XYZ file of C-alpha atoms in Angstrom:
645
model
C 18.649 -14.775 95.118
C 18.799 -17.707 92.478
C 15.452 -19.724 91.911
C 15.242 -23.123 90.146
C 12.711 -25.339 88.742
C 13.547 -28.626 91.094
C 12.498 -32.176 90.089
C 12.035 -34.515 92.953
C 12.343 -38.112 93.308
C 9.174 -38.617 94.734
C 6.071 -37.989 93.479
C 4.167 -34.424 94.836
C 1.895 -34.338 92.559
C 0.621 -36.261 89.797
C -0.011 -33.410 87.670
C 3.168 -31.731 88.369
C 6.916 -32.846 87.726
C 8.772 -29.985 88.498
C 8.135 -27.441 91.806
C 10.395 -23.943 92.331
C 12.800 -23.030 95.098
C 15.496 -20.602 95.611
C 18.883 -20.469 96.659
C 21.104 -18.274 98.014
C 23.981 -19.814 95.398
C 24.372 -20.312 92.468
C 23.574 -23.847 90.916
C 24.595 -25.473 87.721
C 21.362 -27.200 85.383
C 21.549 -31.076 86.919
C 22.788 -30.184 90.517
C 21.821 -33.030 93.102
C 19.843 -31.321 95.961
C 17.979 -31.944 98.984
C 14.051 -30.097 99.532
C 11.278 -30.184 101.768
C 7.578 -30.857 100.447
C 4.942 -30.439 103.679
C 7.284 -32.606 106.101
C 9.092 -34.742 103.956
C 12.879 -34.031 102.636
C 13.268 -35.623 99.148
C 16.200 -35.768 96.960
C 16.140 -33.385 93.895
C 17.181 -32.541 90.608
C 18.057 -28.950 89.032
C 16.415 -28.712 85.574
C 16.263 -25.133 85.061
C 16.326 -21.472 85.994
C 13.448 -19.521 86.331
C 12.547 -15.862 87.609
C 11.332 -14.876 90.807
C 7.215 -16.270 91.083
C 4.340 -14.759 92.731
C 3.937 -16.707 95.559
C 6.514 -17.308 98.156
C 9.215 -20.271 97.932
C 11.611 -22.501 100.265
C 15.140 -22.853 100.175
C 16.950 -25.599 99.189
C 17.937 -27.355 102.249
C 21.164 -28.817 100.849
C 23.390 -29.175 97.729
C 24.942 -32.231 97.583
C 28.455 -32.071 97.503
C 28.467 -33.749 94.195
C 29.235 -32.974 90.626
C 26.142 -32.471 88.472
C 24.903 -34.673 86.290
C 25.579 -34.637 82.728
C 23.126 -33.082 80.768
C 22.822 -35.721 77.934
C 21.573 -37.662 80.941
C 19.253 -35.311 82.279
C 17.789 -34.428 78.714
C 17.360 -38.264 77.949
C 15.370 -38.641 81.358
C 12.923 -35.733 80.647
C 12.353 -37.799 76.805
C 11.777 -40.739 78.379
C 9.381 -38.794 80.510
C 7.067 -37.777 77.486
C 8.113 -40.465 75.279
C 6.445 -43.290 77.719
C 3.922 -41.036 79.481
C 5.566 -41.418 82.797
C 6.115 -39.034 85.960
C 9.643 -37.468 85.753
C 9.838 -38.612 89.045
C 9.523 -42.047 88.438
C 11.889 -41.815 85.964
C 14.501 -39.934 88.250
C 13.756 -42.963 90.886
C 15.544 -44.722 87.337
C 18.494 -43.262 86.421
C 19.750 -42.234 90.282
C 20.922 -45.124 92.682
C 19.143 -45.438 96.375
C 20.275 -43.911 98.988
C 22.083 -40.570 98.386
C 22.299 -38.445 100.918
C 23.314 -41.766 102.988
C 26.835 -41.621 104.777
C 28.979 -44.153 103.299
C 32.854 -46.079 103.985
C 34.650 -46.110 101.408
C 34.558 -49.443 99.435
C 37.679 -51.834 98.117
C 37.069 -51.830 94.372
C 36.783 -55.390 93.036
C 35.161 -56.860 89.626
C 33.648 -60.169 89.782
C 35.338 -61.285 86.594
C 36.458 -64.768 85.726
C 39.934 -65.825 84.951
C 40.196 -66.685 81.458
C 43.289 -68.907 80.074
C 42.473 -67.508 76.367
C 44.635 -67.042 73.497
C 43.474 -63.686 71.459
C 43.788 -64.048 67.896
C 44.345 -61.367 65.720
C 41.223 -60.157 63.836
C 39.985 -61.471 60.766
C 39.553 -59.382 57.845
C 35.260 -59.070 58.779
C 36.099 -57.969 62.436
C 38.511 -55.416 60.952
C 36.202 -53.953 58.922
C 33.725 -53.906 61.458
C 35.398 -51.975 63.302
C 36.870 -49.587 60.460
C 32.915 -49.580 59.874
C 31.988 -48.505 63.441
C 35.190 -45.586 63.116
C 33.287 -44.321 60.353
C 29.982 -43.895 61.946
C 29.385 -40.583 63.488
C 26.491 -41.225 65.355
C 22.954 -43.269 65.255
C 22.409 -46.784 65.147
C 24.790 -49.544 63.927
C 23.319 -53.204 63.945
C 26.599 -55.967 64.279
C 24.535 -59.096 62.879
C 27.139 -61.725 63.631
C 26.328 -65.580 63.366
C 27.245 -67.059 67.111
C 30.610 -67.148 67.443
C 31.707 -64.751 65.136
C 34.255 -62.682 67.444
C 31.413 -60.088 68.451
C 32.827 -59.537 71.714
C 36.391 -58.577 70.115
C 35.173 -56.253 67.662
C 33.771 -54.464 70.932
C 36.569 -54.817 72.790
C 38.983 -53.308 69.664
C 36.571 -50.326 68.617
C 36.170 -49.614 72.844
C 39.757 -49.502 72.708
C 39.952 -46.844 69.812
C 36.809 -44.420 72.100
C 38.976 -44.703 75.109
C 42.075 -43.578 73.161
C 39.966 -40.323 72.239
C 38.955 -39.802 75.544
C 35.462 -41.099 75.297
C 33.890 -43.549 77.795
C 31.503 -46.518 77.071
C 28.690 -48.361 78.189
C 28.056 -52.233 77.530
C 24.884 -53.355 78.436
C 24.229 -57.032 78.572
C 20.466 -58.687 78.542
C 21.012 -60.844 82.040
C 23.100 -60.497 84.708
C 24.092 -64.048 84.523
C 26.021 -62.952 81.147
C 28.234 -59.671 83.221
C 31.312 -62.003 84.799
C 31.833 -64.192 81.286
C 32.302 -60.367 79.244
C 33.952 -59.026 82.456
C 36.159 -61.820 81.889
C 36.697 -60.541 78.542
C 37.122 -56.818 78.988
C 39.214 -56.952 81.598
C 41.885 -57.740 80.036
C 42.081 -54.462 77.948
C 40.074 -52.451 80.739
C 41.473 -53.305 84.258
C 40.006 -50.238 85.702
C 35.887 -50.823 83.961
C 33.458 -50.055 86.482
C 30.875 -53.147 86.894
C 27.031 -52.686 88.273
C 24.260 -54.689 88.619
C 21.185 -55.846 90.948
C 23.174 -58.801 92.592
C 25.080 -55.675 94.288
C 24.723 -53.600 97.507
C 22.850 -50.529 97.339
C 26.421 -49.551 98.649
C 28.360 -51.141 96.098
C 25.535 -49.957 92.851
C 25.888 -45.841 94.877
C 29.777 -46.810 94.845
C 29.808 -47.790 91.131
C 27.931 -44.330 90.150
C 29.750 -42.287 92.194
C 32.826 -43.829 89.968
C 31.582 -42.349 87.196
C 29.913 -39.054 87.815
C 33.361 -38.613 89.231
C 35.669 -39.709 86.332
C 38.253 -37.453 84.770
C 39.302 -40.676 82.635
C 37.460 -41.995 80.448
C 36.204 -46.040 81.213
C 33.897 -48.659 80.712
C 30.894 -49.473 82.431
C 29.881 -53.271 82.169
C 25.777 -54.435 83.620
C 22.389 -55.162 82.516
C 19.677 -52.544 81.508
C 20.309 -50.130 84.408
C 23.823 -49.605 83.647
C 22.607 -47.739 80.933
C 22.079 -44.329 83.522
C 25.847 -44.683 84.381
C 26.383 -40.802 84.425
C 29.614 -40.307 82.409
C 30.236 -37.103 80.512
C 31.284 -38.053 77.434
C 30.317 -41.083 76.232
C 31.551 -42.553 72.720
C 29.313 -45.940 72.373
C 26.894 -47.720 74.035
C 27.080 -51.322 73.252
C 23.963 -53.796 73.778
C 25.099 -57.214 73.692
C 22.571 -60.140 72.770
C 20.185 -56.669 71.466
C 17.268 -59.374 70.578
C 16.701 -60.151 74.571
C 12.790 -59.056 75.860
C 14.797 -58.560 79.275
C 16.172 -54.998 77.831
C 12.220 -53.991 77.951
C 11.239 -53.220 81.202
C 8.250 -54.492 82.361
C 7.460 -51.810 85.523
C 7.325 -48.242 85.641
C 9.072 -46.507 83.382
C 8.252 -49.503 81.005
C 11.555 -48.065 78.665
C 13.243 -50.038 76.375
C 17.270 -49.639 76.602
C 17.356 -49.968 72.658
C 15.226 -46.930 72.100
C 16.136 -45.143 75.297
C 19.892 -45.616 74.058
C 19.239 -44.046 70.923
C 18.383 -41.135 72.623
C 21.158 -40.803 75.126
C 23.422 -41.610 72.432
C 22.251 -38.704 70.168
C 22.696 -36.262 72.823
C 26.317 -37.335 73.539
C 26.926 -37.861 69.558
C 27.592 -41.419 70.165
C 26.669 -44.186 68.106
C 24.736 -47.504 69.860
C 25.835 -50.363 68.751
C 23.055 -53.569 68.977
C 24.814 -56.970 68.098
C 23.127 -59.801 68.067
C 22.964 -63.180 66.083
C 19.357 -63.531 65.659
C 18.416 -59.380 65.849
C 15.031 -58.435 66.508
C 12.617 -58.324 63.371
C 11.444 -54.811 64.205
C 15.321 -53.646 64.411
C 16.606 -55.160 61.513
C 13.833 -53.981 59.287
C 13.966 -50.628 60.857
C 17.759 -49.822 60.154
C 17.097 -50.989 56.363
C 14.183 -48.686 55.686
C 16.585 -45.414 57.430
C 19.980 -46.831 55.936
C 21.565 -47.383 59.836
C 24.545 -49.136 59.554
C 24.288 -53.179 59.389
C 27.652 -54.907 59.809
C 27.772 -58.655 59.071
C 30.125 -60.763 60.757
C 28.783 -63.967 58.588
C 31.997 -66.620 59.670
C 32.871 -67.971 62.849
C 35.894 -65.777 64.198
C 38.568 -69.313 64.571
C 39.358 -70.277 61.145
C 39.370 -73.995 62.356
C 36.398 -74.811 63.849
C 34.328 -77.903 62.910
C 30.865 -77.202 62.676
C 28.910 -79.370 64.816
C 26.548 -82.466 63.896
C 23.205 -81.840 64.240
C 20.735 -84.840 65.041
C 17.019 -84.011 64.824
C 14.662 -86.527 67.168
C 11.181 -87.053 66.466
C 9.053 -87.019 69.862
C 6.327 -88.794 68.552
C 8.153 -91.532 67.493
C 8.805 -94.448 70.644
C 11.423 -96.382 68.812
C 13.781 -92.846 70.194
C 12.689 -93.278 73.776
C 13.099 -97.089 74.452
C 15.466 -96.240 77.359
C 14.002 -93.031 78.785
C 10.432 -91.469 78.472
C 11.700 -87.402 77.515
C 15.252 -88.087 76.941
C 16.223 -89.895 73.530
C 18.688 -92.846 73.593
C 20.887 -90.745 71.215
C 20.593 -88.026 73.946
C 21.379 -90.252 76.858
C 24.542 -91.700 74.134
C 25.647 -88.170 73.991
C 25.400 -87.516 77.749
C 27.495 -90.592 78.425
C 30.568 -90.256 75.522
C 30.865 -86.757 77.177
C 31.224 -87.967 80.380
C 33.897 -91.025 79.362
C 35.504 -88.254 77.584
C 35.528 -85.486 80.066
C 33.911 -82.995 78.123
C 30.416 -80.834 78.807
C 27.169 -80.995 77.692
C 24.756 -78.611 78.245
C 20.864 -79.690 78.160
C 18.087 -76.901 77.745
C 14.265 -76.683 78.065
C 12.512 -73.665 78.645
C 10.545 -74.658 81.550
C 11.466 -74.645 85.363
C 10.079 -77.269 88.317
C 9.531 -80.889 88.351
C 5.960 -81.275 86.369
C 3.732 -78.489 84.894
C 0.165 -80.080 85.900
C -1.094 -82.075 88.634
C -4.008 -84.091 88.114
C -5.955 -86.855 89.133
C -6.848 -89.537 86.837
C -9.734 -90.652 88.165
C -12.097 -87.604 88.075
C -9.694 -85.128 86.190
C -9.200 -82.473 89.216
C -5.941 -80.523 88.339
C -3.997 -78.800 91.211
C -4.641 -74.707 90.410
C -3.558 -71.706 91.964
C -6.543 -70.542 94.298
C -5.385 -66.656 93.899
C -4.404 -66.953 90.204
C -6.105 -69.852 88.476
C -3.103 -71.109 86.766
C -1.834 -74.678 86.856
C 0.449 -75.029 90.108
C 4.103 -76.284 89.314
C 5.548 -79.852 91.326
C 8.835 -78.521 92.730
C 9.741 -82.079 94.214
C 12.756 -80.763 95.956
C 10.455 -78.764 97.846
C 7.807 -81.087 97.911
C 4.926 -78.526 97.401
C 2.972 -77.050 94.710
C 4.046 -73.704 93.745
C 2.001 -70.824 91.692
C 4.517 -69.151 89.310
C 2.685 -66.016 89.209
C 2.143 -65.040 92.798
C 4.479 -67.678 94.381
C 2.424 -69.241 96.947
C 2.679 -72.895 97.950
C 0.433 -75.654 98.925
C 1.054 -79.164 99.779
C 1.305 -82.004 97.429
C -1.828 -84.040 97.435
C -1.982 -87.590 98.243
C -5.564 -88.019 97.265
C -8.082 -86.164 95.187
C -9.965 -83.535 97.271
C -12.984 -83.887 94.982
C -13.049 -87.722 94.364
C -10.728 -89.138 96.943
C -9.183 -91.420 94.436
C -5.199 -91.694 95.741
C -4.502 -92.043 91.581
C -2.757 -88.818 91.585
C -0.142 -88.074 89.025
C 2.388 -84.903 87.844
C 2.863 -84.630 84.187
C 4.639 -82.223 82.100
C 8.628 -81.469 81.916
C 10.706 -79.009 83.837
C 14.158 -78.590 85.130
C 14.115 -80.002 88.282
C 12.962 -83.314 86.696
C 15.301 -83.130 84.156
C 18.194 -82.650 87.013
C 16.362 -85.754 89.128
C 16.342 -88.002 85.912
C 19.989 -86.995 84.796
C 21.468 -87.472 88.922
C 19.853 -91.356 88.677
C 21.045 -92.111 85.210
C 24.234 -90.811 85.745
C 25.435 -90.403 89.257
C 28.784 -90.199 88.952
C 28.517 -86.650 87.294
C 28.743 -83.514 88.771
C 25.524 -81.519 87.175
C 24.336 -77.781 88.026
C 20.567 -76.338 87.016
C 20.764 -72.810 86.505
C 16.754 -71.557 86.686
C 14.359 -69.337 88.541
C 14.397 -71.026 91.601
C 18.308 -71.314 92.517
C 20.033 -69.377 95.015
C 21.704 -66.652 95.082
C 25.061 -68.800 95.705
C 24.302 -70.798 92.583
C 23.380 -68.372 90.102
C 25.709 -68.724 86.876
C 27.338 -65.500 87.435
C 28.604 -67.298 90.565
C 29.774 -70.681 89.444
C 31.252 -69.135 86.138
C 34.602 -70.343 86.756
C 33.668 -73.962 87.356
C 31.523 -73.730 83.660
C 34.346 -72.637 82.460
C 37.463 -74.547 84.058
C 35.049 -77.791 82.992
C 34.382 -78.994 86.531
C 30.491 -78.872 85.629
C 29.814 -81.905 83.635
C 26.336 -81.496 82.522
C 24.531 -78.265 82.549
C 20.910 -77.530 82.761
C 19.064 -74.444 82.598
C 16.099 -72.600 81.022
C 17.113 -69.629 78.558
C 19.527 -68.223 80.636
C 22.119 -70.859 79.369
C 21.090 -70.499 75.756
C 22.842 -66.995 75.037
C 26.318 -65.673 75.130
C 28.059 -68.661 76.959
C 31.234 -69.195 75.306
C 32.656 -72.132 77.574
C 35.814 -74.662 76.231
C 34.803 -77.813 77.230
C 31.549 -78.078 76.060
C 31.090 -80.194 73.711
C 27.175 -81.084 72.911
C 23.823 -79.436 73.232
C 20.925 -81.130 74.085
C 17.466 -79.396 73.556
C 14.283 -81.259 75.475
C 11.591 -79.855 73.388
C 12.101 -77.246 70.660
C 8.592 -76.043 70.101
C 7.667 -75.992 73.521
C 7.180 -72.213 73.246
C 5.440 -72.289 69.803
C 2.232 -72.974 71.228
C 2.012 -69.623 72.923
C -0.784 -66.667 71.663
C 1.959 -64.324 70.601
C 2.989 -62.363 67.707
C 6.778 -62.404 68.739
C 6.106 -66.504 69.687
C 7.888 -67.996 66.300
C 10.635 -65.198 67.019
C 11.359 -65.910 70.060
C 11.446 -70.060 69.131
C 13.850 -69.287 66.531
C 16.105 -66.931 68.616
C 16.435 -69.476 71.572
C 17.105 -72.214 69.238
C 20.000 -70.376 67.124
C 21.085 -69.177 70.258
C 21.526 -72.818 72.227
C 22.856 -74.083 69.155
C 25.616 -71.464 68.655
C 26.808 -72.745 72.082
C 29.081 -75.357 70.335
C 30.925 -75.558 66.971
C 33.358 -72.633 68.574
C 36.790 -74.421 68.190
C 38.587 -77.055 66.519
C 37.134 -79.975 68.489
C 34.328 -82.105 67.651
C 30.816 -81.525 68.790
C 27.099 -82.101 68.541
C 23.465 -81.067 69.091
C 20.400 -83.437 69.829
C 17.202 -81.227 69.236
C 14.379 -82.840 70.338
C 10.727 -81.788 68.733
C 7.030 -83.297 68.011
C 7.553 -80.651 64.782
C 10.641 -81.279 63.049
C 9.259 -79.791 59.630
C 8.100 -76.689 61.660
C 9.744 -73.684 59.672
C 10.494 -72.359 62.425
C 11.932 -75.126 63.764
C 13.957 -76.032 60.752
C 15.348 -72.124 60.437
C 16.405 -72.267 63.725
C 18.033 -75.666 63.567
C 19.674 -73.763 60.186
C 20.659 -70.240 62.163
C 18.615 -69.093 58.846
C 17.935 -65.913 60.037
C 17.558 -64.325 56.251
C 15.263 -66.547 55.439
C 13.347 -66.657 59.234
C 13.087 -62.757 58.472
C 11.557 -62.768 55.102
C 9.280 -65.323 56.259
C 8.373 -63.451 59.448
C 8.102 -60.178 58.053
C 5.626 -60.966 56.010
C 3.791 -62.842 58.449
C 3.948 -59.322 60.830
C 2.832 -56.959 57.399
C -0.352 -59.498 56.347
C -1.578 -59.482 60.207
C -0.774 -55.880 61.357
C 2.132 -56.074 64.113
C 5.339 -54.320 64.420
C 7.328 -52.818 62.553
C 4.355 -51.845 60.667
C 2.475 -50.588 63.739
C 2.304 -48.935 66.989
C 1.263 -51.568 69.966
C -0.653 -50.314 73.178
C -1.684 -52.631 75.830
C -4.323 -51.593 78.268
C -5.244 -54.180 81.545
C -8.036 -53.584 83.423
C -7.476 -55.004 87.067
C -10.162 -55.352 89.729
C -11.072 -57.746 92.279
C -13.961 -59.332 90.974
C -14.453 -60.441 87.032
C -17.571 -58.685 86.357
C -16.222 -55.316 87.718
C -12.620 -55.843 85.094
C -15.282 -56.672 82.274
C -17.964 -54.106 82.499
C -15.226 -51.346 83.006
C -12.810 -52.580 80.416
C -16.237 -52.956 77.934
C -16.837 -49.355 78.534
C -13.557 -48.080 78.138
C -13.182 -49.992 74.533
C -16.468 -48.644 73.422
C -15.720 -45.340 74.848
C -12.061 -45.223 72.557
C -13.524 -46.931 69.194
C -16.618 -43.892 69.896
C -13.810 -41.404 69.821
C -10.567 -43.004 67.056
C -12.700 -44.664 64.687
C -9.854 -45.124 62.761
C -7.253 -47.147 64.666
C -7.961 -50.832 65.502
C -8.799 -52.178 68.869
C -8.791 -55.177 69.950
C -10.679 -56.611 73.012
C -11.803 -56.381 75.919
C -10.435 -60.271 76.313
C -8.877 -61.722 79.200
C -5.591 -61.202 79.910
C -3.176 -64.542 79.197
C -3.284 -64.456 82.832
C -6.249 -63.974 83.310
C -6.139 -63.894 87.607
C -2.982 -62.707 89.387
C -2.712 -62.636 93.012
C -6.800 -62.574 93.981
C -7.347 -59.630 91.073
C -8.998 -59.982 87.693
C -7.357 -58.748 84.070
C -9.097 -57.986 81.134
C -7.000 -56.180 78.765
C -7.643 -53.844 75.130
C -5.108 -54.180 72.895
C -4.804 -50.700 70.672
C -3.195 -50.902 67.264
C -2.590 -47.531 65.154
C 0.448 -46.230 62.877
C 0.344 -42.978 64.804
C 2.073 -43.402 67.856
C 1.019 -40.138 69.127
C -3.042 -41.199 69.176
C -1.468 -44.296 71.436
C -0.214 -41.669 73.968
C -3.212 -39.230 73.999
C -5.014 -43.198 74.991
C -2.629 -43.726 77.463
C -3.408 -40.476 79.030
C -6.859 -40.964 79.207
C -6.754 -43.822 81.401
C -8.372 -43.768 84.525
C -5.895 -42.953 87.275
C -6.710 -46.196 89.497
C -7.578 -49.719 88.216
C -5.981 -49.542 84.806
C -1.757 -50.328 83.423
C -0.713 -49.831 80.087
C 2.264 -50.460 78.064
C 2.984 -48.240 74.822
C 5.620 -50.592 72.612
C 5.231 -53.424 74.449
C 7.475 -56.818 73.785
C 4.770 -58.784 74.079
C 1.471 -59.192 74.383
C 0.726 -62.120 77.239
């Protein structure tokens, strides 16, 4: 008789991860079973051997008739286990795809990747020694800092080729899903076979996709966003995170992991190297892998030798002589827009805000249009004519008259998407436009309509920060950004970051070939730093500058972040407990900084209340033993969050 410590998918108890069984056979550490708890059957994983206990034990009900899983993988989901404080079994709910013991046809293989009429050119002399660089690295951490269009995507494609040789598979994680079919596209070419996974898929075709590679005896490629990091291959050579500065690769439920740090550690247990590239790379990153000497490989050149770098025109909002024609979009804008179009060429148009108009007010009395459950201004989606709360998502009807006053002098203000897409169809109605945003479907989404971005059949594209990063499309030919600062307002320590990242980013969308292109950047601050940098790609000096700004006021890298939110139905319940709970931890760690109580930046989600303690320390461990103090029910917490709203 064999007896194993078994970790279920399910949580038993909240005090226990692991529970003991026997089995008549013999099992291998990271077998796949099936057990009963009271009258439930839940899926299982073997994570060790132990002797006989005291008290009496069930069987296993079934082995799955599937290979184990590799230990790196089952090592890296007991870390993330301690590391973020979280049930093993939430993290096994992670890393293992639904429905396993399900009964399943066989599935046709097929990649969504685009057809791609490119020419490859041979690498320059700073991809080549990128990737002679990459050889040469053992294991740990290698940042690829390469301005936007620097041949990123090649150097991966050239050192993957040199992992597979050796019989080493790799992973290439990508920040949105949007981004999967353009470096499908790409990897396809040298990888015909890659494996592809992502949330857009069946639970059939994401247990398909697994099975591919817990059952490999070839070494491959696995291509998705943050999940595709639990691929289960045995030996894996690299993990690559494209566009490494994105918040998405943070998650923001249970397990809240982040694939950076989580890929560290499933790299060092398959001595693999991860390899973040990026052209604006995160603050906290960059100054991490120069205080521990990690690798940082600078691609500082555009990969084509004869590209022309595009114009750059710089609009002050505030001043009306720009907007005789239009009240948002500048005549040099609407000039751009319309050469494009004579000219058959793309141009791509970005704000950072989704809907038709952010507030809804009247003018006579000043009533604004609020969510009822969550406080928060309610968003004009005229397509839809209604009012929709982008927190909880419920809908109410667009007034006609003031339901304080009665006045009928009702108006929307703000900017968003839709509007933008409304003001562009009137202006220019011949053109054939697409808005890629939060509230398209399914059909729409970029990864869908790739091939028309890129065959140039889309003459004007809109979107919120999904278009701003990785698109590397052939006809485009200007950029135009709404409102550059609109995010700099924002209570955030990563807010100038993330200004500056989106900018570069947008920017770096054009200037990729030999042809002649532009950018129109909008902004009420065009001496902003920020601004400026961006408008520059400066990142050496944006990371000076914001370095010093996080040492003088106390965030990351130079500390620990925990956020704590307090959540009950009525405000004075969130405030006295949240009050007690801060005066309770500065009683006890006198010597770490807390911030707070304060409401939370949204302050009323979905009919509850959220007061939130921000904890501050350079001892990561005193964050945890916090964390684990929390009271079971009415409290969340994030330990390194992204950001703090």
């Amino acid at each position: 008789m064999h007896y194993y410590l078994i970790a279920p998918a399910k949580i038993i108890k909240a005090d226990a991860y692991t529970f003991t069984y026997h089995s008549h056979q013999s099992l291998a550490i990271g077998a796949i079973v099936v057990v009963s708890a009271g009258k439930q059957s839940l899926v299982g994983i073997v994570v060790d051997e132990t002797t006989k206990p005291e008290f009496a034990t069930k069987e296993i009900t079934t082995v799955l008739d599937l290979p184990p899983l590799p230990r790196p993988l089952l090592q890296t989901s007991q870390w993330m286990s301690n590391y973020y404080i979280t049930h093993l079994a939430l993290v096994l709910q992670t890393i293992l795809p639904s429905g396993l013991t399900k009964k399943r046809r066989a599935l046709i293989s097929s990649n969504s990747g685009a057809a791609r009429n490119r020419t490859h050119f041979l690498l320059n002399k700073d991809q080549l020694a990128a990737v002679d660089t990459l050889s040469n690295t053992k294991s740990g951490t290698a940042i690829l800092h390469g301005v936007t269009g620097s041949g990123k995507t090649a150097v991966y494609i050239e050192y993957a080729k040199k992992l597979i040789a050796a019989g080493k598979s790799v992973i290439v994680i990508v920040p949105e899903i949007a981004l999967t079919t353009q470096l499908i596209a790409e990897f396809q070419q040298s990888f015909p076979g890659l494996i592809t996974t992502h949330s857009q898929q069946t639970e059939a075709q994401r247990h398909h996709a697994w099975l591919q590679a817990l059952n490999a005896n070839q070494p491959n490629i696995a291509i998705g966003p943050r999940s595709a990091l639990f691929m289960p291959f045995r030996n894996i050579g690299a993990i690559i995170i494209d566009e490494a500065h994105e918040p998405a690769l943070k998650q923001d439920q249970t397990p809240r992991y982040s694939a950076l740090r989580t890929a560290a550690i499933l790299a060092k247990y398959h001595r693999a190297i991860v390899i973040q590239g990026s052209a604006t790379p995160l603050v906290s990153e960059y100054y991490l892998a120069t205080k521990t000497n990690r690798p940082i490989i600078n691609l500082p050149a555009r990969a084509n030798p004869n590209i022309i770098a595009p114009s750059i025109n710089v609009v002050d909002m505030t001043s009306k002589i720009a907007f005789l024609h239009h009240r948002f979009l500048s005549d040099l804008l609407l000039r751009t827009v319309s050469q494009n179009l004579e000219n058959n060429k793309q141009t791509l148009i970005y704000h950072n805000r989704r809907g038709t108009a952010s507030t809804t007010l009247c003018q006579n009395c000043g009533w604004s249009a609020l969510c009822p459950r969550c406080f928060t201004p309610l968003t004009l989606h005229a397509d839809k004519h209604a009012l929709i709360c982008h927190i909880c998502g419920r809908h109410e009807h667009v007034p006609t008259t003031c339901p304080d006053c009665g006045s009928t002098d009702i108006i929307h203000k703000g900017i968003g998407t839709k509007l933008i897409e409304n003001e562009l169809s009137k202006l220019f109605p011949q053109a054939t436009i697409a808005r890629f945003d939060g509230d398209i479907t399914n059909k729409n989404r970029l990864n869908q309509r790739y091939q028309e971005l890129y065959d140039g059949r889309i003459d004007i594209i809109i979107g919120t920060q999904v278009v701003a990063k990785g698109l590397d499309l052939p006809h485009l030919a200007a950029v135009g950004i709404i409102q550059a600062d609109a995010g700099l307002a924002l209570p955030d320590f990563t807010t100038r970051e993330r200004t500056f990242q989106l900018l570069a980013q947008v920017i770096g969308r054009v200037g990729r070939n030999d042809q002649p292109t532009s950018v129109v950047v909008q902004t009420y601050q065009p001496q902003n730093p920020t601004i400026v940098q961006g408008i520059r790609q400066d990142y050496a000096n944006f990371y000076a500058n914001e370095l010093a700004e996080r040492r003088r006021s106390g965030f990351p890298p130079f500390v620990y972040l925990l956020k704590l939110t307090c959540i009950y139905k009525t405000e004075a319940t969130a405030i006295r407990n949240s009050q007690k709970f801060a005066a309770q931890l500065r009683s006890e760690y006198p010597d770490i900084t807390i911030f707070g109580p304060t409401p939370a930046f949204y302050e009323r989600v979905r009919d509850t209340y959220r007061w939130q303690i921000v904890v501050k320390s350079t001892n990561r461990t005193k964050l945890l033993a916090i964390a684990s103090q929390l009271p079971r029910t009415h409290w969340q917490y994030d330990i390194d969050p992204a950001n703090l709203l």
